[in-house]
JSON list of C-alpha atoms in Angstrom, two decimals:
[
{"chain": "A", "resi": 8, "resn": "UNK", "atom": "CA", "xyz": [26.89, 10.60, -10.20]},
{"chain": "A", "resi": 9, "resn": "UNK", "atom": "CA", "xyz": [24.82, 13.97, -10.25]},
{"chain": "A", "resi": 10, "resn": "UNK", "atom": "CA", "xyz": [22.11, 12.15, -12.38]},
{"chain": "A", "resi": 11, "resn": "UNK", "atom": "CA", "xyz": [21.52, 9.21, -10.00]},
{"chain": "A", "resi": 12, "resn": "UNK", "atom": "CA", "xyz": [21.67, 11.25, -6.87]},
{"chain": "A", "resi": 13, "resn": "UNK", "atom": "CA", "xyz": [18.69, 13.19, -8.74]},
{"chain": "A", "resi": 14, "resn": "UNK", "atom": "CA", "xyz": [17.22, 9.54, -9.90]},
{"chain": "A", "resi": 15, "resn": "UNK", "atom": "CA", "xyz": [17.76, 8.52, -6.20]},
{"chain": "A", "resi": 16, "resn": "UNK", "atom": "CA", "xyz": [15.78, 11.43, -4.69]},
{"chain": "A", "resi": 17, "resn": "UNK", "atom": "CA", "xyz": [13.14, 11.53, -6.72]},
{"chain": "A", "resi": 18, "resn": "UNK", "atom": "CA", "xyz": [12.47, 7.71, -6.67]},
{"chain": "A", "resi": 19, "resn": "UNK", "atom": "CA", "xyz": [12.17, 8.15, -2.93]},
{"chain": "A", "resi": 20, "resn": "UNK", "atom": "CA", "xyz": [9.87, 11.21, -3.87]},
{"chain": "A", "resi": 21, "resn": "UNK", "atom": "CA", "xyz": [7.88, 8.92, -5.12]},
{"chain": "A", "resi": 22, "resn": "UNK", "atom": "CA", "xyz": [7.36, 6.09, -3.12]},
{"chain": "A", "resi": 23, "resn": "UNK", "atom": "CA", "xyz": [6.39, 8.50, -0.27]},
{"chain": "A", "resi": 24, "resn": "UNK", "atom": "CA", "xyz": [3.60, 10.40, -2.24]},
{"chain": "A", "resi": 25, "resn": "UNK", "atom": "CA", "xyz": [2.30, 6.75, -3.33]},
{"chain": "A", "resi": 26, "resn": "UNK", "atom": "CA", "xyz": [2.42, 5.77, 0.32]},
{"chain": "A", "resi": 27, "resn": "UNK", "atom": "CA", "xyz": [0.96, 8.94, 1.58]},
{"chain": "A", "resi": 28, "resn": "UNK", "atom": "CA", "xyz": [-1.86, 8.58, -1.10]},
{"chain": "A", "resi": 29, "resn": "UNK", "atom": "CA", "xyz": [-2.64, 5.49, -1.03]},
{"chain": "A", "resi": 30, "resn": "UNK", "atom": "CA", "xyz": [-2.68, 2.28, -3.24]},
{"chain": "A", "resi": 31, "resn": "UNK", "atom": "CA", "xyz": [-6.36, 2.22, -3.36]},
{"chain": "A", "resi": 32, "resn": "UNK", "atom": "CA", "xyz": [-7.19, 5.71, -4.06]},
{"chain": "A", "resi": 33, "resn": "UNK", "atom": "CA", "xyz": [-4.50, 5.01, -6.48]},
{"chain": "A", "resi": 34, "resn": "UNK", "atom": "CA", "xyz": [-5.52, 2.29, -7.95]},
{"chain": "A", "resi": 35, "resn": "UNK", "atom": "CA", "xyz": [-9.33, 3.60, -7.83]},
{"chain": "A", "resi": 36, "resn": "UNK", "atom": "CA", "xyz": [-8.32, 6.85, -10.26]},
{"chain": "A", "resi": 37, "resn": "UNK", "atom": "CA", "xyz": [-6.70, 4.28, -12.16]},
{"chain": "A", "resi": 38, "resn": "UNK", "atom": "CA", "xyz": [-9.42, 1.94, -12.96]},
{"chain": "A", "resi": 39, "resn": "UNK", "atom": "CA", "xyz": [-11.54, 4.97, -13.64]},
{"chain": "A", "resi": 40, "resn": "UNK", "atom": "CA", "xyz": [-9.56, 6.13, -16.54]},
{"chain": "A", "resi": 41, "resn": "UNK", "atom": "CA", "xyz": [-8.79, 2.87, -17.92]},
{"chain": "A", "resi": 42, "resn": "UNK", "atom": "CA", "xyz": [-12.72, 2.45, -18.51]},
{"chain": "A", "resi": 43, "resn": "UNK", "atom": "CA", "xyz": [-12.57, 5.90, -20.52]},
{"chain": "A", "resi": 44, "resn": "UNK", "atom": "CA", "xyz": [-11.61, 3.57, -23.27]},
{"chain": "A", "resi": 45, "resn": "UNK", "atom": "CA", "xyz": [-13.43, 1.07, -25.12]},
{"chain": "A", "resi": 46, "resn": "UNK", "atom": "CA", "xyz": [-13.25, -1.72, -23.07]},
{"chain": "A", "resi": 47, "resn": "UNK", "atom": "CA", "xyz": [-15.63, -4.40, -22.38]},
{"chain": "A", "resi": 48, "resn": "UNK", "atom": "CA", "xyz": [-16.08, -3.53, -18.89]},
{"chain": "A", "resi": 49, "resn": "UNK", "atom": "CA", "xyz": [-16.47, 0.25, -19.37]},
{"chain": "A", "resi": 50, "resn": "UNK", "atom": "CA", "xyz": [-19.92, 0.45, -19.65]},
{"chain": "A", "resi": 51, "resn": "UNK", "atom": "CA", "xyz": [-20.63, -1.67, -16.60]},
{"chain": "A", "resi": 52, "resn": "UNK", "atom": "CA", "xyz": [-18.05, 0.44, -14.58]},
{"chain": "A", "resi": 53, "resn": "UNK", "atom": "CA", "xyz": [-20.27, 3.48, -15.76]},
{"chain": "A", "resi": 54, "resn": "UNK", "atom": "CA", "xyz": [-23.65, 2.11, -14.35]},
{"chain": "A", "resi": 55, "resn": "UNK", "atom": "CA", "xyz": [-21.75, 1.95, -11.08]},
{"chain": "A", "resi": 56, "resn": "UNK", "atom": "CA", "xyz": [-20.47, 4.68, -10.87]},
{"chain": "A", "resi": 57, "resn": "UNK", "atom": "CA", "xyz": [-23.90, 6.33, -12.45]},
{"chain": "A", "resi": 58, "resn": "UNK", "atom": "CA", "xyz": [-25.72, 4.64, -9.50]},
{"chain": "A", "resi": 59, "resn": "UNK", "atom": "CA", "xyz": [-23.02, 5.68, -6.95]},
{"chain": "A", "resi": 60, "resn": "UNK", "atom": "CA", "xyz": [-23.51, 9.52, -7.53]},
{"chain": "A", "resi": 61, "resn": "UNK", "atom": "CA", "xyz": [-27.89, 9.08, -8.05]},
{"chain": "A", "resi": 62, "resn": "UNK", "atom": "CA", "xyz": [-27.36, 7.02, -4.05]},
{"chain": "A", "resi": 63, "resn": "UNK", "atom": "CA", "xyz": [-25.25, 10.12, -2.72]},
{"chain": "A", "resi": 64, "resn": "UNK", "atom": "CA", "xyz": [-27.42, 12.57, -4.82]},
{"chain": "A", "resi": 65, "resn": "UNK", "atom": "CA", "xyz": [-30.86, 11.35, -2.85]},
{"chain": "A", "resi": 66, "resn": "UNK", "atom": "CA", "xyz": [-28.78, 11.15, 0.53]},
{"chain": "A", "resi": 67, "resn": "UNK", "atom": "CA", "xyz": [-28.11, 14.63, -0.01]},
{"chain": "A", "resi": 68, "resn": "UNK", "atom": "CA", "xyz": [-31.60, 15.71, -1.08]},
{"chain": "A", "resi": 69, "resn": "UNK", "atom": "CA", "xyz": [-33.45, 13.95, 1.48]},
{"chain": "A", "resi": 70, "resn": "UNK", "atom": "CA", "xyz": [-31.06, 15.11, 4.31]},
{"chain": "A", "resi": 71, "resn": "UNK", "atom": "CA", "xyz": [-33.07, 18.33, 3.57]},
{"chain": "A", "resi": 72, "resn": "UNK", "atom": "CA", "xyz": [-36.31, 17.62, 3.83]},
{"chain": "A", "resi": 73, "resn": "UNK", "atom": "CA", "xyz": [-38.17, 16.81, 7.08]},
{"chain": "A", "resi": 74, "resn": "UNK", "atom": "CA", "xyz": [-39.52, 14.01, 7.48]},
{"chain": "A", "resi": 75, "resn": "UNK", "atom": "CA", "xyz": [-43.23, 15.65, 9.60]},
{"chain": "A", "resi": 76, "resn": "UNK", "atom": "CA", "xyz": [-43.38, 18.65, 7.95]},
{"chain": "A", "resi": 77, "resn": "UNK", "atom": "CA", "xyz": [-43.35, 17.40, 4.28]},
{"chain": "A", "resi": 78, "resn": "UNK", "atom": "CA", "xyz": [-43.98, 13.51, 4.46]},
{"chain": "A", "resi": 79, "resn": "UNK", "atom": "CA", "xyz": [-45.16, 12.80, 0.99]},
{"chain": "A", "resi": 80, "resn": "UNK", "atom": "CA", "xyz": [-42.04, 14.17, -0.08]},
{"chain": "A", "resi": 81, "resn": "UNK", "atom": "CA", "xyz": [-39.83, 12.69, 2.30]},
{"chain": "A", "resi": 82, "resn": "UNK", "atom": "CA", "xyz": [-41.48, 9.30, 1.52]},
{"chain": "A", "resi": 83, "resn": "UNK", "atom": "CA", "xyz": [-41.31, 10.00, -2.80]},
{"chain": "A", "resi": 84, "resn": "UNK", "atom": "CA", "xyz": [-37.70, 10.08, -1.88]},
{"chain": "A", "resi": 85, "resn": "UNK", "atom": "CA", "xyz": [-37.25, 7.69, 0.67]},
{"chain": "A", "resi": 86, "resn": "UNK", "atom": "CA", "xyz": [-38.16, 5.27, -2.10]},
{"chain": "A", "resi": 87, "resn": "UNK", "atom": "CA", "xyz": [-36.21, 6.39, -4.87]},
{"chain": "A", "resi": 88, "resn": "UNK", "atom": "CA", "xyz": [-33.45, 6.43, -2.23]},
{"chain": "A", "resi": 89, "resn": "UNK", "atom": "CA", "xyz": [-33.78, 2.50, -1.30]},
{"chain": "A", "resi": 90, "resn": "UNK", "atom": "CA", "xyz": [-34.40, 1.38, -5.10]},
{"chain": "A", "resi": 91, "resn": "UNK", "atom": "CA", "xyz": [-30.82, 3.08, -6.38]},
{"chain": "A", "resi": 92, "resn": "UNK", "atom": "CA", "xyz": [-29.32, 1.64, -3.11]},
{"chain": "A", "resi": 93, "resn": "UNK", "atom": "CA", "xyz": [-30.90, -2.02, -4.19]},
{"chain": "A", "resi": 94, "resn": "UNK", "atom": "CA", "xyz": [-29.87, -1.14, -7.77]},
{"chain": "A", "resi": 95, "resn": "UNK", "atom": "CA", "xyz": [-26.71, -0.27, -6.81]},
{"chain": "A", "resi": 96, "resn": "UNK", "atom": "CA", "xyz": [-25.99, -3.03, -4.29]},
{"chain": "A", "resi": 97, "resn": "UNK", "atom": "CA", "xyz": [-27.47, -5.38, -6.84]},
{"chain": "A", "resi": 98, "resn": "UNK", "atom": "CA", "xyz": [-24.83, -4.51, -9.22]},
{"chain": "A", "resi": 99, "resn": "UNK", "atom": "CA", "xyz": [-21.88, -4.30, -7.18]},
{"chain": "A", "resi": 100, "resn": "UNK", "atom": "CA", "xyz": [-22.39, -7.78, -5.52]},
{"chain": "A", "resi": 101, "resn": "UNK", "atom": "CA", "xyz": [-24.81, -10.09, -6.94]},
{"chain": "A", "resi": 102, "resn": "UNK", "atom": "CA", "xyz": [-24.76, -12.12, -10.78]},
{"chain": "A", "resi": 103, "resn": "UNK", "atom": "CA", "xyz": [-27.00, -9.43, -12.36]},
{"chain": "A", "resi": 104, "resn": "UNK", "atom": "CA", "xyz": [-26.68, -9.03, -15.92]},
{"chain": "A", "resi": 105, "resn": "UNK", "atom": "CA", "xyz": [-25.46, -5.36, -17.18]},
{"chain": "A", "resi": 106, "resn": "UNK", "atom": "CA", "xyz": [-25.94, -5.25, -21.20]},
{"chain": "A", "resi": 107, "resn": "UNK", "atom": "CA", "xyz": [-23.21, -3.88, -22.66]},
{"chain": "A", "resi": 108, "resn": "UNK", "atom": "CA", "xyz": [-23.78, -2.01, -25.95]},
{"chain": "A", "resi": 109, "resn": "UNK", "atom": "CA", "xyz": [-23.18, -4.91, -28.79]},
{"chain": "A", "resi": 110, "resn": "UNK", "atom": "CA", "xyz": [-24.81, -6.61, -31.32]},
{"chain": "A", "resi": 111, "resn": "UNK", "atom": "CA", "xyz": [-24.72, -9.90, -30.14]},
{"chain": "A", "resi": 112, "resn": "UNK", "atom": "CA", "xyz": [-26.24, -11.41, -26.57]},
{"chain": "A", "resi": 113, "resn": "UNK", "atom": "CA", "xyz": [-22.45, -12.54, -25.68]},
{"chain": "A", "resi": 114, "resn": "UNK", "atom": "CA", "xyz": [-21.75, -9.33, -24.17]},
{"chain": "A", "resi": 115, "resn": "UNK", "atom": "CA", "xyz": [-23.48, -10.13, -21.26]},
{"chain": "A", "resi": 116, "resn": "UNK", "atom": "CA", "xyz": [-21.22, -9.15, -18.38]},
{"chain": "A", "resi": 117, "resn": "UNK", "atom": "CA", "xyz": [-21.82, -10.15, -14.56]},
{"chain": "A", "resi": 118, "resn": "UNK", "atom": "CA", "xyz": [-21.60, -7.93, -11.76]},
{"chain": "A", "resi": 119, "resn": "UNK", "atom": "CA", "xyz": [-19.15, -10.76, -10.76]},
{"chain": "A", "resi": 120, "resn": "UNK", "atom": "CA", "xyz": [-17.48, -9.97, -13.64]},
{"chain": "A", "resi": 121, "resn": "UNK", "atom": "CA", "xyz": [-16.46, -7.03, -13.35]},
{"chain": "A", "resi": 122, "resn": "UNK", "atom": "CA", "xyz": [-15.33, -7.35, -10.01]},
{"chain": "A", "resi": 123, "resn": "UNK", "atom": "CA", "xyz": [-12.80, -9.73, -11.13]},
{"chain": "A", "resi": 124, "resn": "UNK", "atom": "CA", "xyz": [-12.01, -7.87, -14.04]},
{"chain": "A", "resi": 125, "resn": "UNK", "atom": "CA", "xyz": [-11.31, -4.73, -11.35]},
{"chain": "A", "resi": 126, "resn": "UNK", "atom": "CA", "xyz": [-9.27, -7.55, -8.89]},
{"chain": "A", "resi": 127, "resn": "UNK", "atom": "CA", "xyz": [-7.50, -8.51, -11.72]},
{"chain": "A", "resi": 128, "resn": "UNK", "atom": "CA", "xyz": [-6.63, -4.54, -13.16]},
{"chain": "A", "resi": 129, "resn": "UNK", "atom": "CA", "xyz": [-5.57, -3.71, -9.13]},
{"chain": "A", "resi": 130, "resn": "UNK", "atom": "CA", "xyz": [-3.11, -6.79, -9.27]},
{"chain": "A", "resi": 131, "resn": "UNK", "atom": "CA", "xyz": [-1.31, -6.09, -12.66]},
{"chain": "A", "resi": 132, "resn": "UNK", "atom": "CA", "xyz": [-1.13, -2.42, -11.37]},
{"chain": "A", "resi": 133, "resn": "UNK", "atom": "CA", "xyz": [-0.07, -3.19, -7.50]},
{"chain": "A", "resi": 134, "resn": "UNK", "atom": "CA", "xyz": [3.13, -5.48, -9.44]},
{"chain": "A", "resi": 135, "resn": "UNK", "atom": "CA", "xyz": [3.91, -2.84, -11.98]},
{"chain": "A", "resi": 136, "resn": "UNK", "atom": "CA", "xyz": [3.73, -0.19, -9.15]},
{"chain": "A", "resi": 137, "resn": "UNK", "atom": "CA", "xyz": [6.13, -2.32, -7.21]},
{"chain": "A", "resi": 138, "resn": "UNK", "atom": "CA", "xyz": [8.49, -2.89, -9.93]},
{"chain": "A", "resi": 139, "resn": "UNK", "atom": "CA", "xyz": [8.45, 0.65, -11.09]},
{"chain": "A", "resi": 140, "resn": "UNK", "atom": "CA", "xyz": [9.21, 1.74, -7.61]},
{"chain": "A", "resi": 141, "resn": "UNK", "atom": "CA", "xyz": [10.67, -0.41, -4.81]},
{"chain": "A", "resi": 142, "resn": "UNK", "atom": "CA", "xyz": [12.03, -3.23, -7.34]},
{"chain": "A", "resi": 143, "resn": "UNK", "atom": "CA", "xyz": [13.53, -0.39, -9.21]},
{"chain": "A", "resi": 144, "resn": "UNK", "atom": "CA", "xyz": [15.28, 0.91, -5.65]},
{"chain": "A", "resi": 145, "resn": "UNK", "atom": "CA", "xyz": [16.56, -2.43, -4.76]},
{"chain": "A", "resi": 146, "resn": "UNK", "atom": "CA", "xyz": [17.64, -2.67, -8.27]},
{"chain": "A", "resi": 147, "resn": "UNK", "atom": "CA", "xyz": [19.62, 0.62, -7.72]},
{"chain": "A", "resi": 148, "resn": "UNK", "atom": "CA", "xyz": [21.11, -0.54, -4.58]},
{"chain": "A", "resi": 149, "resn": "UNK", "atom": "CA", "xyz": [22.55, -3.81, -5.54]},
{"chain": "A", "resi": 150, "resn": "UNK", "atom": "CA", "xyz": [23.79, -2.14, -9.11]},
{"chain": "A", "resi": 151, "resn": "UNK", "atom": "CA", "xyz": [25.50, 0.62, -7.29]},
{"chain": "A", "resi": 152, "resn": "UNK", "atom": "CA", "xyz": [26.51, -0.51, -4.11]},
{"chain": "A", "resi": 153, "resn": "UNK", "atom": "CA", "xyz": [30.03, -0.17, -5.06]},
{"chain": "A", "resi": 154, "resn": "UNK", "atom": "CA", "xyz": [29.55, 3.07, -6.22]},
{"chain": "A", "resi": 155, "resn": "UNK", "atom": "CA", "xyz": [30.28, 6.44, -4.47]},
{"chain": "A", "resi": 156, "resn": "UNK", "atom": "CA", "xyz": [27.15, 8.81, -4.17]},
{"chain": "A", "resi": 157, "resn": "UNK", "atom": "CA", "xyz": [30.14, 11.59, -3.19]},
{"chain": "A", "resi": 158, "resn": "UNK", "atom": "CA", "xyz": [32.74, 12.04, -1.17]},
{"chain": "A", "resi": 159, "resn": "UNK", "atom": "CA", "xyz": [32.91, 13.52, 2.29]},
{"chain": "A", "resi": 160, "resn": "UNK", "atom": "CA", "xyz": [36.60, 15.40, 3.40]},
{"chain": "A", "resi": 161, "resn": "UNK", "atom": "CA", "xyz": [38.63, 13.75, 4.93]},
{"chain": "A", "resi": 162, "resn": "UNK", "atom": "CA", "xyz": [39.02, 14.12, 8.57]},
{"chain": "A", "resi": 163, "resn": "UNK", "atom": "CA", "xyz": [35.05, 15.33, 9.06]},
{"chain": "A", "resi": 164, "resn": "UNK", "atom": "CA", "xyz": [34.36, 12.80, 11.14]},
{"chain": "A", "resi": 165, "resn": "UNK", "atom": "CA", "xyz": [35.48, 9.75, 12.70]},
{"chain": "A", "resi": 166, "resn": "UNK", "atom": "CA", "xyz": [36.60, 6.47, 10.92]},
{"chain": "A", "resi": 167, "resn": "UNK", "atom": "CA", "xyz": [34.10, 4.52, 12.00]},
{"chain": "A", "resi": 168, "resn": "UNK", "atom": "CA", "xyz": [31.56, 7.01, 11.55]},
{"chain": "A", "resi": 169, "resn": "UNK", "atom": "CA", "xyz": [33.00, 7.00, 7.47]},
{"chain": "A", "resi": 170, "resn": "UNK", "atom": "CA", "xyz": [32.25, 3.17, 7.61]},
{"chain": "A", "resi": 171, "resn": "UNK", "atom": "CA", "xyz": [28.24, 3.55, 8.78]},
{"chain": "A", "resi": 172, "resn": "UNK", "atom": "CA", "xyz": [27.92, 6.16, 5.86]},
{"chain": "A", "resi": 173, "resn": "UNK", "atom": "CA", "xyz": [29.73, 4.00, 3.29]},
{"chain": "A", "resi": 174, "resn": "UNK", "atom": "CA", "xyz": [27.88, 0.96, 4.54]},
{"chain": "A", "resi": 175, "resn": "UNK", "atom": "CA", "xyz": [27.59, -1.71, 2.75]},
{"chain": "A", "resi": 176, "resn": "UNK", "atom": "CA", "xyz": [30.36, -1.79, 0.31]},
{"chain": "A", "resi": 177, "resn": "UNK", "atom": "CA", "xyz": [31.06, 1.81, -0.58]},
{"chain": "A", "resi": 178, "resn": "UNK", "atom": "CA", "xyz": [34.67, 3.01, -0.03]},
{"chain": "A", "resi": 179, "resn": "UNK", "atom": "CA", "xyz": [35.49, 4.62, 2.71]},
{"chain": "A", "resi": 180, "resn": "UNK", "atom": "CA", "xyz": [35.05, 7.68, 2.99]},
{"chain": "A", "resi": 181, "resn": "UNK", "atom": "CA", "xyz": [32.44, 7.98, 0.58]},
{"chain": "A", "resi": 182, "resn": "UNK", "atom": "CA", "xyz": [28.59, 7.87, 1.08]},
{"chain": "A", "resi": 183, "resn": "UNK", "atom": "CA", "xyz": [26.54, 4.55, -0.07]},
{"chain": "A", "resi": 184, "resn": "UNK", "atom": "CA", "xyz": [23.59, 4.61, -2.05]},
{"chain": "A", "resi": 185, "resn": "UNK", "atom": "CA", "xyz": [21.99, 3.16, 0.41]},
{"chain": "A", "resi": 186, "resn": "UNK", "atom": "CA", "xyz": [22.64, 5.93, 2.92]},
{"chain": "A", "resi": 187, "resn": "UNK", "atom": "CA", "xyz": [21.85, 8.58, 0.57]},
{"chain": "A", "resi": 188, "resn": "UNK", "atom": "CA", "xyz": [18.23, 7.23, -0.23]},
{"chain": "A", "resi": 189, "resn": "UNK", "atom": "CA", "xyz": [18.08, 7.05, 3.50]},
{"chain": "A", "resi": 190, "resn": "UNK", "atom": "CA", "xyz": [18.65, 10.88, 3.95]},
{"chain": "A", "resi": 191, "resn": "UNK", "atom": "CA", "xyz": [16.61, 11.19, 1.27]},
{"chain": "A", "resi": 192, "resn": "UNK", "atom": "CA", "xyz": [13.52, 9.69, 2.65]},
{"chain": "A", "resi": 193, "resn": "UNK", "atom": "CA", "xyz": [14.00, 11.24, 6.42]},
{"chain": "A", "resi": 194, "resn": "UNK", "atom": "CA", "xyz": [14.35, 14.85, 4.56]},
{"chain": "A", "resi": 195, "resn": "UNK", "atom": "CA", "xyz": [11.04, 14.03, 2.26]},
{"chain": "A", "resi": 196, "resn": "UNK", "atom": "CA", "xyz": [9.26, 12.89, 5.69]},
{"chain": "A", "resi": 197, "resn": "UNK", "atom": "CA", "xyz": [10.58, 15.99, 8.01]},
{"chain": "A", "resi": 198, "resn": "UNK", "atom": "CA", "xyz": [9.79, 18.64, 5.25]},
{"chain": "A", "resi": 199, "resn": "UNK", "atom": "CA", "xyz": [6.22, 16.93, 4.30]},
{"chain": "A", "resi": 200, "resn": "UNK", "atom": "CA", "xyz": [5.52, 17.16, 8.24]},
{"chain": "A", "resi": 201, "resn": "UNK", "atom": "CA", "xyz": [6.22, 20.89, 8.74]},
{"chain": "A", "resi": 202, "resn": "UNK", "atom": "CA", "xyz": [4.23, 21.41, 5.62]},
{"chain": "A", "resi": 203, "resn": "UNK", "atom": "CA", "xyz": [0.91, 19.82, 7.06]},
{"chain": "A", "resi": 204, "resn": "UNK", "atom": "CA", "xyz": [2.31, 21.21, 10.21]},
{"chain": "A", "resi": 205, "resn": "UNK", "atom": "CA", "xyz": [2.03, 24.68, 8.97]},
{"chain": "A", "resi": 206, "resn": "UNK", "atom": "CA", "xyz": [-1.04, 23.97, 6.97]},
{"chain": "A", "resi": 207, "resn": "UNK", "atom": "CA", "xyz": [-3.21, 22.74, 9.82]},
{"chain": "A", "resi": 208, "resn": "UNK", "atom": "CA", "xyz": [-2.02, 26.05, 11.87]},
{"chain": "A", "resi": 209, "resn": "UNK", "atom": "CA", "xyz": [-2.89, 28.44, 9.32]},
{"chain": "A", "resi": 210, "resn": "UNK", "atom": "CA", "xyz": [-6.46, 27.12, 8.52]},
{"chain": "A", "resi": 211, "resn": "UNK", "atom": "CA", "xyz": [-7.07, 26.90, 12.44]},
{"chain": "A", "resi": 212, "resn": "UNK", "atom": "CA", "xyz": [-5.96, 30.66, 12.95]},
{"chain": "A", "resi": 213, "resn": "UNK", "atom": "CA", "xyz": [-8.25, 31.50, 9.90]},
{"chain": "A", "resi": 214, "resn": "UNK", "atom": "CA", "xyz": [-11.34, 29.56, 11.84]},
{"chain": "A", "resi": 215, "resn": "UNK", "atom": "CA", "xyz": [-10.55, 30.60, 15.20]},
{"chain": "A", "resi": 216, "resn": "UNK", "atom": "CA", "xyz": [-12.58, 34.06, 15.22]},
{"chain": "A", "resi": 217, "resn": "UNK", "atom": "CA", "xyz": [-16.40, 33.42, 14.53]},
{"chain": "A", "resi": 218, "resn": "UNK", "atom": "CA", "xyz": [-17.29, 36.02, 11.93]},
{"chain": "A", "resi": 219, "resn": "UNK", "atom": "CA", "xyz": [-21.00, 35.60, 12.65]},
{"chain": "A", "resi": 220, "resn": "UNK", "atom": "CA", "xyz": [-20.18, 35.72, 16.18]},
{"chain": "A", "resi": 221, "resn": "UNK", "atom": "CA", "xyz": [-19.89, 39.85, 16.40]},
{"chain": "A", "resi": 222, "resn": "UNK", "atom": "CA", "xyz": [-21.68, 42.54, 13.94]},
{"chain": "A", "resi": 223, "resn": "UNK", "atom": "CA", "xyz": [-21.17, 46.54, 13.93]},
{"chain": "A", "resi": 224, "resn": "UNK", "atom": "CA", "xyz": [-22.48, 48.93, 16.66]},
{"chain": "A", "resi": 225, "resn": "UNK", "atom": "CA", "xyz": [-23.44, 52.18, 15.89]},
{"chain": "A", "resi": 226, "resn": "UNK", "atom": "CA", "xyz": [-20.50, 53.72, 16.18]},
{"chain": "A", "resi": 227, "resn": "UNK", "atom": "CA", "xyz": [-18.62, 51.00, 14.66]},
{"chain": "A", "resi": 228, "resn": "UNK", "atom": "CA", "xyz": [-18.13, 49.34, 17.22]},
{"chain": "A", "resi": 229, "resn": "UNK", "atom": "CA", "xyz": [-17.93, 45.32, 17.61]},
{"chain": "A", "resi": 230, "resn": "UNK", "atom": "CA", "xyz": [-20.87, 44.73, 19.72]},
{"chain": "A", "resi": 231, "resn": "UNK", "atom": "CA", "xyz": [-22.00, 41.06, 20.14]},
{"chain": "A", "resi": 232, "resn": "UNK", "atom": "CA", "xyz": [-24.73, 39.33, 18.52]},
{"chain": "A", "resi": 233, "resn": "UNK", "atom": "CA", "xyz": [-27.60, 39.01, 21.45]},
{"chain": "A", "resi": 234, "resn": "UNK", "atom": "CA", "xyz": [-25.90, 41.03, 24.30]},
{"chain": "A", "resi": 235, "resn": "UNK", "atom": "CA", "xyz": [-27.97, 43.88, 25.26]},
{"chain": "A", "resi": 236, "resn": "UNK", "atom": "CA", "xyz": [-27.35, 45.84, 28.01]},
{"chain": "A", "resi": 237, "resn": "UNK", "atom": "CA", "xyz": [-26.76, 44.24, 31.35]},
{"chain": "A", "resi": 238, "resn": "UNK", "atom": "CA", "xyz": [-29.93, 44.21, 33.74]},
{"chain": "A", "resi": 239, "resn": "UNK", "atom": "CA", "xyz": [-29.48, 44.76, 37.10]},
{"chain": "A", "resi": 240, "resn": "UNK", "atom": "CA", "xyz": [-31.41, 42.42, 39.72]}
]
């Protein structure tokens, strides 16, 4: 039983890193690689994402440049920045043909599409997540219900406390899979909590002196940036 304790534990291993992810994200990364290969909605996929990073790239630029001080600049950009959002806008939502490299006008492909074509990649993946994951635990738990995970000594702890653990239909005395994947998950949650837990307090004791905040004295001391000597009124 070694084998589907580990099976057990790491199935739960995953379903919590999916959930703590996301299906989206998931299913995002997913789509992305899938139009790596020579598929008919790859190159439409590309424009997007094409126009997606020219849209941040102008947000970006134009963040840094003001808007009085260098107008004609501002404005050159301001432009290119609402054409790529029309472009991009244009083919995300509305029937605008994207020609896909072929020799033949049939490979005309919709924005509409591809949208469907992405609705209809997310739902094949969502069921084969499922099946791969929670079907595949409820799969384990009906198989082995019956079955022992491993056995506690005898006399640990009270009789009816040897039921709850061996609940549904394990012997007595014994601990059910369906106990055992709940340990599992609690442990996976409790340990993946003191983890971010210690993460967020080391990078807020890293932040929590302003380098810029003191510089060197003349005698090496720390002497703050902008305090000169106290006047007296």
């Amino acid at each position: 039983m070694a084998s589907l304790l580990l099976w057990t534990f790491f199935l739960s291993l995953a379903i919590f890193s999916i959930n703590t992810v996301g299906s989206s994200s998931i299913n995002d990364f997913l789509w992305r690689l899938y139009n790596r290969l020579p598929v008919a909605t790859s190159q439409a996929a590309k424009n997007q994402i094409r126009l997606r990073q020219e849209v941040v790239r102008l947000n970006k630029e134009i963040s840094g440049v003001s808007a009085q001080d260098e107008f004609s600049k501002w404005a050159k950009l301001r432009r290119q920045l609402d054409k790529a959002k029309a472009e991009h806008d244009k083919s995300g939502r509305l029937n605008s043909f994207t020609s896909l490299p072929s020799e033949t006008s049939t490979d005309l492909w919709t924005a509409s599409t591809v949208e469907s074509s992405k609705a209809r990649f997310d739902y094949a993946v969502n069921i084969a997540r499922w099946i791969s994951t929670n079907g595949l635990r409820l799969f384990l738990q009906y198989w082995y219900s019956k079955e022992p995970m491993f056995w506690i000594p005898q006399g640990w702890v009270p009789s009816y406390v040897e039921w709850l653990l061996s609940f549904p239909r394990a012997p007595q005395g014994s601990i059910s899979i369906q106990i055992w994947q709940i340990a599992c998950t609690s442990v996976i949650g409790m340990v993946s909590e003191a983890i971010f837990a210690l993460y967020a307090l080391a990078t807020k004791g890293a932040s929590k002196e302003d380098p810029q905040a003191y510089r060197s004295g003349g005698e090496g001391k720390p002497t703050r940036i902008g305090g000169g000597p106290k006047k007296e009124l």
